XYZ file of N, CA, C and O in Angstrom:
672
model
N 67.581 100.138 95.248
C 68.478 99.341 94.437
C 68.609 97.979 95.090
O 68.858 97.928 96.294
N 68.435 96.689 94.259
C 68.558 95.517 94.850
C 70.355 95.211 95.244
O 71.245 95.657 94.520
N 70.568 94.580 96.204
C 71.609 94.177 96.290
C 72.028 93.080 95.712
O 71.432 92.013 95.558
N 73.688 93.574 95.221
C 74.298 92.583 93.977
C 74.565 90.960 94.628
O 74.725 90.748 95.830
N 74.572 90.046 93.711
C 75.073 88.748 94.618
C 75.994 89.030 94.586
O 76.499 89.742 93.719
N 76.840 88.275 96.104
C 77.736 88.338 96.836
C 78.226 87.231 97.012
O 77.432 86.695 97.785
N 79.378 86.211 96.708
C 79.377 84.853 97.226
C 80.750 84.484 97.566
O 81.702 84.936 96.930
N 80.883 83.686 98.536
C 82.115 83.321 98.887
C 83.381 83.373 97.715
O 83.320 83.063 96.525
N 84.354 83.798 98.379
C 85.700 83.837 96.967
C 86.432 82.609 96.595
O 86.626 81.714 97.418
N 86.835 82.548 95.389
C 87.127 81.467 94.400
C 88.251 80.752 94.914
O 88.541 79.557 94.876
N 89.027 82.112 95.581
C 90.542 81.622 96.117
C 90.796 81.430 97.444
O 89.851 81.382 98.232
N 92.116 81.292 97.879
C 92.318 80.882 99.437
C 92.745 82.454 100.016
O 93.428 82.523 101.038
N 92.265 83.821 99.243
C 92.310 85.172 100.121
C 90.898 85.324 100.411
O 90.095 85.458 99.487
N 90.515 85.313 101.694
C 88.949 86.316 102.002
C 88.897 87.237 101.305
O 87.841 87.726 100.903
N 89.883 87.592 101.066
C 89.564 89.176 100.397
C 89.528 88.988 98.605
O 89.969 89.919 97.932
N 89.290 88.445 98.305
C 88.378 88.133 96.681
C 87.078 88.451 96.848
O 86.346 88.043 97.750
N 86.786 89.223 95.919
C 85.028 88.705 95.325
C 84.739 88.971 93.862
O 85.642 88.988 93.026
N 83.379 89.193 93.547
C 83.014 89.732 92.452
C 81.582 90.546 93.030
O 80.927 90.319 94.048
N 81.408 91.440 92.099
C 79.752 92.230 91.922
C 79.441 92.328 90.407
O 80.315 92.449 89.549
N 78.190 92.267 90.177
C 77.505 92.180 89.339
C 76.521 93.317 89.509
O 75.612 93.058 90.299
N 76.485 94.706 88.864
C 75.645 95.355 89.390
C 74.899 96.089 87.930
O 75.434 96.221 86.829
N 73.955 96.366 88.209
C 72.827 97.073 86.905
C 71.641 97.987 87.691
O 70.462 97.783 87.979
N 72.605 99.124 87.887
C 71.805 99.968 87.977
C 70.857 100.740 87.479
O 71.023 100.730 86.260
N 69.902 101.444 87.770
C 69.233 102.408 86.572
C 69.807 103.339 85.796
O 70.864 103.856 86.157
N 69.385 103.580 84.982
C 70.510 104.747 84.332
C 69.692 105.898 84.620
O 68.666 106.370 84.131
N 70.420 106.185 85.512
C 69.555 108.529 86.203
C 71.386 108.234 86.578
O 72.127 107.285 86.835
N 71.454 109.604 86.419
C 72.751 110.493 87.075
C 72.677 110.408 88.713
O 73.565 110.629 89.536
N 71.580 110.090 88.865
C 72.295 110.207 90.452
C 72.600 108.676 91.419
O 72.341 108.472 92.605
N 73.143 107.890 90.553
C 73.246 106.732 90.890
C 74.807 106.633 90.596
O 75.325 105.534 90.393
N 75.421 107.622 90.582
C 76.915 107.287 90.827
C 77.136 107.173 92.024
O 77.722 106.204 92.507
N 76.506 108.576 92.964
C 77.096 108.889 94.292
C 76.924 107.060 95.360
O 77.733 106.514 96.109
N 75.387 106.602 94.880
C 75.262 105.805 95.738
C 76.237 104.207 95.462
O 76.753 103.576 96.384
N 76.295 103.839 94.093
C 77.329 103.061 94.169
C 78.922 103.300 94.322
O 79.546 102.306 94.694
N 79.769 104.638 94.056
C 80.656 104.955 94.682
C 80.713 105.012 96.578
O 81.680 104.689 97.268
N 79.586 105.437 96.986
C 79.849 105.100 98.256
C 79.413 103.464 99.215
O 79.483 103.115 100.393
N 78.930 102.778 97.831
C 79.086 101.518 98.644
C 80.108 100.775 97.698
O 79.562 99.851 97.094
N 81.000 100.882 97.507
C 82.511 100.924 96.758
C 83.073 101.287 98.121
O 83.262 100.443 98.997
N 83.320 102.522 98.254
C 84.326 103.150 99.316
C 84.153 102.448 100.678
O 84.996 102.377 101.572
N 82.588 101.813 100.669
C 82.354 101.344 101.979
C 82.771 99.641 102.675
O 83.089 99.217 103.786
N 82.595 99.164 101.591
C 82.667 98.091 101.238
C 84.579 97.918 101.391
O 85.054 97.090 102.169
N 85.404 98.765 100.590
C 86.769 98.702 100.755
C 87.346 98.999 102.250
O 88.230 98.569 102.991
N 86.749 99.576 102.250
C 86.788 100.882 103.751
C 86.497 99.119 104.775
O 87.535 98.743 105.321
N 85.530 98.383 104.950
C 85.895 97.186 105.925
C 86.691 96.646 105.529
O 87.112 95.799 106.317
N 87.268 96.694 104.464
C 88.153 95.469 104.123
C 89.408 96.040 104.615
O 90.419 95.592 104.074
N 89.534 96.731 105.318
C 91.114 97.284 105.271
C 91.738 97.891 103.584
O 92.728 97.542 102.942
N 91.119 98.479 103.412
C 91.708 98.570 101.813
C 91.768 100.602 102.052
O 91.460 101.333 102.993
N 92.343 100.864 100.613
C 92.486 102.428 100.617
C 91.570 102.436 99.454
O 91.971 101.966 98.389
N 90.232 102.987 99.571
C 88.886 103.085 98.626
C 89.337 104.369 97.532
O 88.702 104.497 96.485
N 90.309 105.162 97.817
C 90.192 106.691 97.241
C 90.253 106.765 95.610
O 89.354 107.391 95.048
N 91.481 106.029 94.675
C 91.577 105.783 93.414
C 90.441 105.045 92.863
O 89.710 105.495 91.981
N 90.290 103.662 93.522
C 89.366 103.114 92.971
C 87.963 103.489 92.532
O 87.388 103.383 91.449
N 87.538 104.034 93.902
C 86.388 105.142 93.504
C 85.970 106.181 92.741
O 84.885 106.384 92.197
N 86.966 106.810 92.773
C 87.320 107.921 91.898
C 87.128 107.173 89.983
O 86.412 107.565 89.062
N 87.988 106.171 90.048
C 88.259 105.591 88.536
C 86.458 105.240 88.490
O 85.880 105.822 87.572
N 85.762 104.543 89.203
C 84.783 103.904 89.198
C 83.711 105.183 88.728
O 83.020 105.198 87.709
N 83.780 106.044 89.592
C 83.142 107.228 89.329
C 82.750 108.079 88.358
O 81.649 108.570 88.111
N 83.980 108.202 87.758
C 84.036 108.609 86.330
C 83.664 107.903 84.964
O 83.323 108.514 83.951
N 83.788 106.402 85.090
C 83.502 105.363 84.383
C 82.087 105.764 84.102
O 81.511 106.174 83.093
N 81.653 105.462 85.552
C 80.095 105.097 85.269
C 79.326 106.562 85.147
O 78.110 106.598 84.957
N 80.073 107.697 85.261
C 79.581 108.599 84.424
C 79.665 108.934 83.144
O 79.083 109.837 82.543
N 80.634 107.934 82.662
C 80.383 108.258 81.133
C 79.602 107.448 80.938
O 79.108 107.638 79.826
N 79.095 106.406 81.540
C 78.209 105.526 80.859
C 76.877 105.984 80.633
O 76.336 105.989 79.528
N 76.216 106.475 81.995
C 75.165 107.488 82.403
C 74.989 108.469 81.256
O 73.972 108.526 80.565
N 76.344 109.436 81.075
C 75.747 110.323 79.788
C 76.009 110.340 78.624
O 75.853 111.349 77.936
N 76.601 108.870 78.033
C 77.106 109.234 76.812
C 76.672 107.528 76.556
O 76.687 107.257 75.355
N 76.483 106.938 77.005
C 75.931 105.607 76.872
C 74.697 105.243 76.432
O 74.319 106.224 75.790
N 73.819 104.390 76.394
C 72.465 104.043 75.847
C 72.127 103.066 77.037
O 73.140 102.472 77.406
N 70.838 102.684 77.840
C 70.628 101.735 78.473
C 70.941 102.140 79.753
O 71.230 103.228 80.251
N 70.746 100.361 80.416
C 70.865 100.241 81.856
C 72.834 99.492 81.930
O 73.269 98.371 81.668
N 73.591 100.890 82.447
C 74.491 100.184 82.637
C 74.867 98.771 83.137
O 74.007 98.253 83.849
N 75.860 98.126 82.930
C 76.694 96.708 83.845
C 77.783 97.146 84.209
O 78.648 97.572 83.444
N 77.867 97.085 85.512
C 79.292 97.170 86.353
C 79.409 95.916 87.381
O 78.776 95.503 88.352
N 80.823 95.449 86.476
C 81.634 94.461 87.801
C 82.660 95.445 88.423
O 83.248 96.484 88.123
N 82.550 94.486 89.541
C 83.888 95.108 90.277
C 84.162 93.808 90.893
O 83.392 93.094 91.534
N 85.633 93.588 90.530
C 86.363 92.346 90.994
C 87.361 92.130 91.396
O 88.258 91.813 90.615
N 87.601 92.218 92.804
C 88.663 92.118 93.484
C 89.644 90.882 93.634
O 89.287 89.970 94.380
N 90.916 90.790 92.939
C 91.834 89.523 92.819
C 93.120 90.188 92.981
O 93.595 91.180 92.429
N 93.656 89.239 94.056
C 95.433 90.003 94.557
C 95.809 91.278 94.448
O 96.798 91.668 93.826
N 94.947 92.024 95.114
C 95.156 93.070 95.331
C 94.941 94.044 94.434
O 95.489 95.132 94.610
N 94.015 93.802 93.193
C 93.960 95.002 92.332
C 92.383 94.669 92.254
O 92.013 93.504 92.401
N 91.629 95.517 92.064
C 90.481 95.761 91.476
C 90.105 96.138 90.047
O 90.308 97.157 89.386
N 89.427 94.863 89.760
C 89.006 95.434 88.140
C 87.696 95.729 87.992
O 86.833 94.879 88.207
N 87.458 96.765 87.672
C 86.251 97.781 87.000
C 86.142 97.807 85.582
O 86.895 98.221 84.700
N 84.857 97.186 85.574
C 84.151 97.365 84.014
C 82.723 97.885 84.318
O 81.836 97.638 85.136
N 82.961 98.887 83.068
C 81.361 99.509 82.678
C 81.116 99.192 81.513
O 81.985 99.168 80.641
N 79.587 98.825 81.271
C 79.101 98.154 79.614
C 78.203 99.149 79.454
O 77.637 99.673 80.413
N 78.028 99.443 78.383
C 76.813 100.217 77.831
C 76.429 99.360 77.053
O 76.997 98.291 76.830
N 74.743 100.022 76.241
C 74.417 99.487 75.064
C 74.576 101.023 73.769
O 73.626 101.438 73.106
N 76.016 101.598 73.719
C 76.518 102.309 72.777
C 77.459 101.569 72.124
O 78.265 100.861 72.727
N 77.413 101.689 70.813
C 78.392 100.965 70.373
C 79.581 102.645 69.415
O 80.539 102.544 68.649
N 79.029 103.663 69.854
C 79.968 104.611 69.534
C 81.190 104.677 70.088
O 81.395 104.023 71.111
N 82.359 105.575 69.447
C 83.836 105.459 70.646
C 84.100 106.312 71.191
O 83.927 107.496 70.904
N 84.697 105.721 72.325
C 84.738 106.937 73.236
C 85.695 108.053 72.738
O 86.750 107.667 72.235
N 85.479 109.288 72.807
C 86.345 110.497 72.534
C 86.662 110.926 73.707
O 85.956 110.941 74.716
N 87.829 111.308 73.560
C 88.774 112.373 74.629
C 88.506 113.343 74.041
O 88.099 113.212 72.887
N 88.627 114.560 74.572
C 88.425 115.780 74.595
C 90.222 116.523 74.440
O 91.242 116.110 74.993
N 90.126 117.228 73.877
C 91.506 117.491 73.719
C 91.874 118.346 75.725
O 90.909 118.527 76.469
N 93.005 118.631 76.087
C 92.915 119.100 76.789
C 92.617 120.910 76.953
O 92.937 121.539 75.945
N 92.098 121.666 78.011
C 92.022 122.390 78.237
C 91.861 123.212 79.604
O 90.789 122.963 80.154
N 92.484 123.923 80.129
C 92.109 124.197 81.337
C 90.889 124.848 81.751
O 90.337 124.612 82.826
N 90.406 125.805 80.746
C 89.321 126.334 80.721
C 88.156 125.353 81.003
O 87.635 125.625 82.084
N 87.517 124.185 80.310
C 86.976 123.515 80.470
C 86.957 122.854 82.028
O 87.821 122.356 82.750
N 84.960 123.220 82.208
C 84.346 122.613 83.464
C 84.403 121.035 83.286
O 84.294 120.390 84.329
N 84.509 120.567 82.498
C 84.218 119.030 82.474
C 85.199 118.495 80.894
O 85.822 119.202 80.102
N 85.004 117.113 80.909
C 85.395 116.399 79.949
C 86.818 115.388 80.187
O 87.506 114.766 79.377
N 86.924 115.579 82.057
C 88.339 115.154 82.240
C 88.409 113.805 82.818
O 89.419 113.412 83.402
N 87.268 113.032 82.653
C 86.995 111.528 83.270
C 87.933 110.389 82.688
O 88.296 109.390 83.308
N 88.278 110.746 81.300
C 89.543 109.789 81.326
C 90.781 110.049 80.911
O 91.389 109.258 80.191
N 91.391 111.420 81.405
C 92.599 111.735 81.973
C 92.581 111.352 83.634
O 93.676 111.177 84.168
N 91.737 111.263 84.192
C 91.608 110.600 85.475
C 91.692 109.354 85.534
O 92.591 108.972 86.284
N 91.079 108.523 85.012
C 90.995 107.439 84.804
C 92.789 106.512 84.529
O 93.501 105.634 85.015
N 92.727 107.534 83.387
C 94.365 106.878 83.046
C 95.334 107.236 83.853
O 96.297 106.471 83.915
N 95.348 108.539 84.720
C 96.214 108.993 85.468
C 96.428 108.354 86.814
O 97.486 108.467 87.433
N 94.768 107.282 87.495
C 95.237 106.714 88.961
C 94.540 105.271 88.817
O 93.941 104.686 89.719
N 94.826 104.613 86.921
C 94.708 103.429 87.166
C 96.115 102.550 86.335
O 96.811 102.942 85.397
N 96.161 101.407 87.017
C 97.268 100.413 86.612
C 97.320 100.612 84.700
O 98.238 100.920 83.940
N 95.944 100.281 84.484
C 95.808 99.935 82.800
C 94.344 99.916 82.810
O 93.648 99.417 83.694
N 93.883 100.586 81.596
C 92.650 100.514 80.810
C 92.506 100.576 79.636
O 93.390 101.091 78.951
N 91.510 100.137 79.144
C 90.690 100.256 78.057
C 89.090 100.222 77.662
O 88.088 99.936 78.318
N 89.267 100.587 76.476
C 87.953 100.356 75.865
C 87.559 98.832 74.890
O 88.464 98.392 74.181
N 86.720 98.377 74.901
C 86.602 97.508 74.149
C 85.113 97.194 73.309
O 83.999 97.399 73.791
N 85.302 96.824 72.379
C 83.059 96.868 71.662
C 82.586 95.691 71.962
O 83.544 94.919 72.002
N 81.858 95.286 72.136
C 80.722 94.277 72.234
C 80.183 93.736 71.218
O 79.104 94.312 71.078
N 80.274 93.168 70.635
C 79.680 92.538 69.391
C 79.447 93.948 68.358
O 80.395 94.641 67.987
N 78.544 94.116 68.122
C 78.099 95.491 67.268
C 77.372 96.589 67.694
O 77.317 97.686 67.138
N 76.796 96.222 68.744
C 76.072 97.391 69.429
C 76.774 97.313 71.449
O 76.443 96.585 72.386
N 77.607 98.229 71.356
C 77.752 98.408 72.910
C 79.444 98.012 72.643
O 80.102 97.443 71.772
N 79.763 98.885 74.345
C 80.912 99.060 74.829
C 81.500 98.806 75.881
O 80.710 99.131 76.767
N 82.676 98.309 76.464
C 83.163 98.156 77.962
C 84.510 98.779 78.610
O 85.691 98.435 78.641
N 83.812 99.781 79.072
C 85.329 100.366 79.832
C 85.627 99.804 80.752
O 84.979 99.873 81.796
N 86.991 98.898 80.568
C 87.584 98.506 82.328
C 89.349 99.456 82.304
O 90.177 99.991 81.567
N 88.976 99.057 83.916
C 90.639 99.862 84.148
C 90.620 98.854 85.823
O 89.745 98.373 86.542
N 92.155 98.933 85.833
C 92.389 97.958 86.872
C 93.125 99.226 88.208
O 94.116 99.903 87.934
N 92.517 99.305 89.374
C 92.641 100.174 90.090
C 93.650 98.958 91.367
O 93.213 97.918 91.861
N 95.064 99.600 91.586
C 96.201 98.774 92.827
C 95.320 99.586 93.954
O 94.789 100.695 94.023
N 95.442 98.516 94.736
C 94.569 98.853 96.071
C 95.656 98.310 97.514
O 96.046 97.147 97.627
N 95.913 99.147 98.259
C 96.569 99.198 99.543
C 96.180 99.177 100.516
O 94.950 99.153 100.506
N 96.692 99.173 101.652
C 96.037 99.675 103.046
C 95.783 101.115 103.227
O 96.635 101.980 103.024
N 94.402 101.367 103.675
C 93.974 102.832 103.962
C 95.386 103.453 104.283
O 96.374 102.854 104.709
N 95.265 104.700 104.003
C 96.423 105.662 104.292
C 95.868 106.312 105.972
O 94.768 106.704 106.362
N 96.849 106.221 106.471
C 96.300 106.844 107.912
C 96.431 108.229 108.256
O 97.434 108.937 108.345
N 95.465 108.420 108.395
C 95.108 109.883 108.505
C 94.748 110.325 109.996
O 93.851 109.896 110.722
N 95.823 111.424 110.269
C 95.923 111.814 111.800
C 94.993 113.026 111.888
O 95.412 114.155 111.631
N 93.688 112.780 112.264
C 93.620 114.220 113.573
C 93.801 115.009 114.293
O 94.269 114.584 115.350
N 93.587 116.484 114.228
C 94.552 116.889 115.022
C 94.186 116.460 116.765
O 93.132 115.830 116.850
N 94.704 116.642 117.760
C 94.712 116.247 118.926
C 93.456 117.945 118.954
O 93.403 119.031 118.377
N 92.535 117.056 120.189
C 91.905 118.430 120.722
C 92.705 119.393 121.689
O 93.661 119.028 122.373
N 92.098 120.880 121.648
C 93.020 121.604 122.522
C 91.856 121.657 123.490
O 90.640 121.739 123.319
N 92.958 121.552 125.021
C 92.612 122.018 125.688
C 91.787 123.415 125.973
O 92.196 124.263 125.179
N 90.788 123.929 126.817
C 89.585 125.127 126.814
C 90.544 125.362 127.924
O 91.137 124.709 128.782
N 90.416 126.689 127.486
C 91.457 127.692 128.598
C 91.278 127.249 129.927
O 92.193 126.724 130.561
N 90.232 127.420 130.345
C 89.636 127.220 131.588
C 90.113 125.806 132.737
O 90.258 125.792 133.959
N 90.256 124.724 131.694
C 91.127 123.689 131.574
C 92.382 123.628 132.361
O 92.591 123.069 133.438
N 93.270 124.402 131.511
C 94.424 124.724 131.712
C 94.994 125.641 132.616
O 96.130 125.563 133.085
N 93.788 126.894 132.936
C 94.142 127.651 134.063
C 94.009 127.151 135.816
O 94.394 127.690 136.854
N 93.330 125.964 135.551
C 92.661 124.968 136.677
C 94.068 124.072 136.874
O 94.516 124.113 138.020
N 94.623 123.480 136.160
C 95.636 122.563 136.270
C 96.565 123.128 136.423
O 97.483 122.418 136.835
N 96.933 124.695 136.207
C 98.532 125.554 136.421
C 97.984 125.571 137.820
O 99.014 125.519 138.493
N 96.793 125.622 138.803
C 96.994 126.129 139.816
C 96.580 125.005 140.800
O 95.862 125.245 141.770
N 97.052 123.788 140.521
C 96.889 122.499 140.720
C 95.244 122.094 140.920
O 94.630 121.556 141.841
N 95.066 122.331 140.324
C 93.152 121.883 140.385
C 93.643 120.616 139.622
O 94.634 120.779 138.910
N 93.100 119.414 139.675
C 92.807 118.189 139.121
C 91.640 118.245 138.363
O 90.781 118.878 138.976
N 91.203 117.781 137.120
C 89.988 118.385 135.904
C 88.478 117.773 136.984
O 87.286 118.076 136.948
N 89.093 117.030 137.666
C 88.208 115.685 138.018
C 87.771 116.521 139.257
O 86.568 116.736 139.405
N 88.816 117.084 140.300
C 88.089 117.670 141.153
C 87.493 118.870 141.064
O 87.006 119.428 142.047
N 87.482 119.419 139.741
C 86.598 120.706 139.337
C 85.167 120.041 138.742
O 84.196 120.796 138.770
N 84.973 118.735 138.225
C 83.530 118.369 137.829
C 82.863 118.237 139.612
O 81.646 118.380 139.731
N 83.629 117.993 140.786
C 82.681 117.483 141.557
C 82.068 118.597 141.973
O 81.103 118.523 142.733
């Protein structure tokens, strides 16, 4: 996949940009632009998890219910990210009624459930654009647990062994 242009931001935050991306249309080209999404946020100090997720689902409906080589921007301005996917379908999108039973069909109850606002919109007469605007924060910090000490460890230090004078 070629890499999207990238160019200095419009405003006085570093943290602006835009992407311009057109991928192939195969199914397995979500995983790789969701994880350079997550990666890409992930330096910025940002929390990648919604956005990705919204992004994810987008561009899987585009993939299977779309026509063509998708267009996805992703455009980061004061703190929200806006995501658009274009197809060349000019059909509308259907929701699926809900069901729990159902393996699939839940990409935009997701969508609507961890973004600010979306929609659909048509393109002249042939084709469609889903955007949704994903609030973006600082990563959530996530603790590890502390390692435990190996018994052996600990039975050395109850009987004053120093760890240091058991490596020599």
């Amino acid at each position: 996949m070629c890499l999207p242009r990238f160019g200095p931001s419009r405003g006085p935050l570093a943290s602006e940009f835009r992407l311009d991306l057109s991928p192939p249309a195969l199914p397995g080209m979500v995983g790789p632009i969701r994880r350079f999404l997550r990666d890409l946020l992930h330096a910025m100090g940002l929390d990648p998890d919604s956005a990705c997720l919204i992004l994810s689902e987008v561009v899987t409906n585009a993939l299977l219910h779309g026509e063509g080589r998708p267009g996805i921007t992703l455009e980061l301005l004061c703190g929200e990210l806006h995501i658009t996917v274009s197809d060349a379908s000019g059909g509308p999108l259907l929701r699926q009624a809900w069901d729990d039973a159902r393996a699939s069909g839940r990409g935009l109850d997701i969508v609507e459930a961890l973004s600010e606002e979306w929609a659909v919109e048509l393109i002249g007469s042939h084709g469609k654009a889903v955007w949704a605007v994903a609030k973006l924060g600082p990563p959530v910090m996530r603790v590890s647990p502390q390692p435990r000490e190996s018994r052996s460890s600990r039975r050395d230090l109850a009987a004053g062994h120093s760890s240091a004078s058991i490596e020599k």
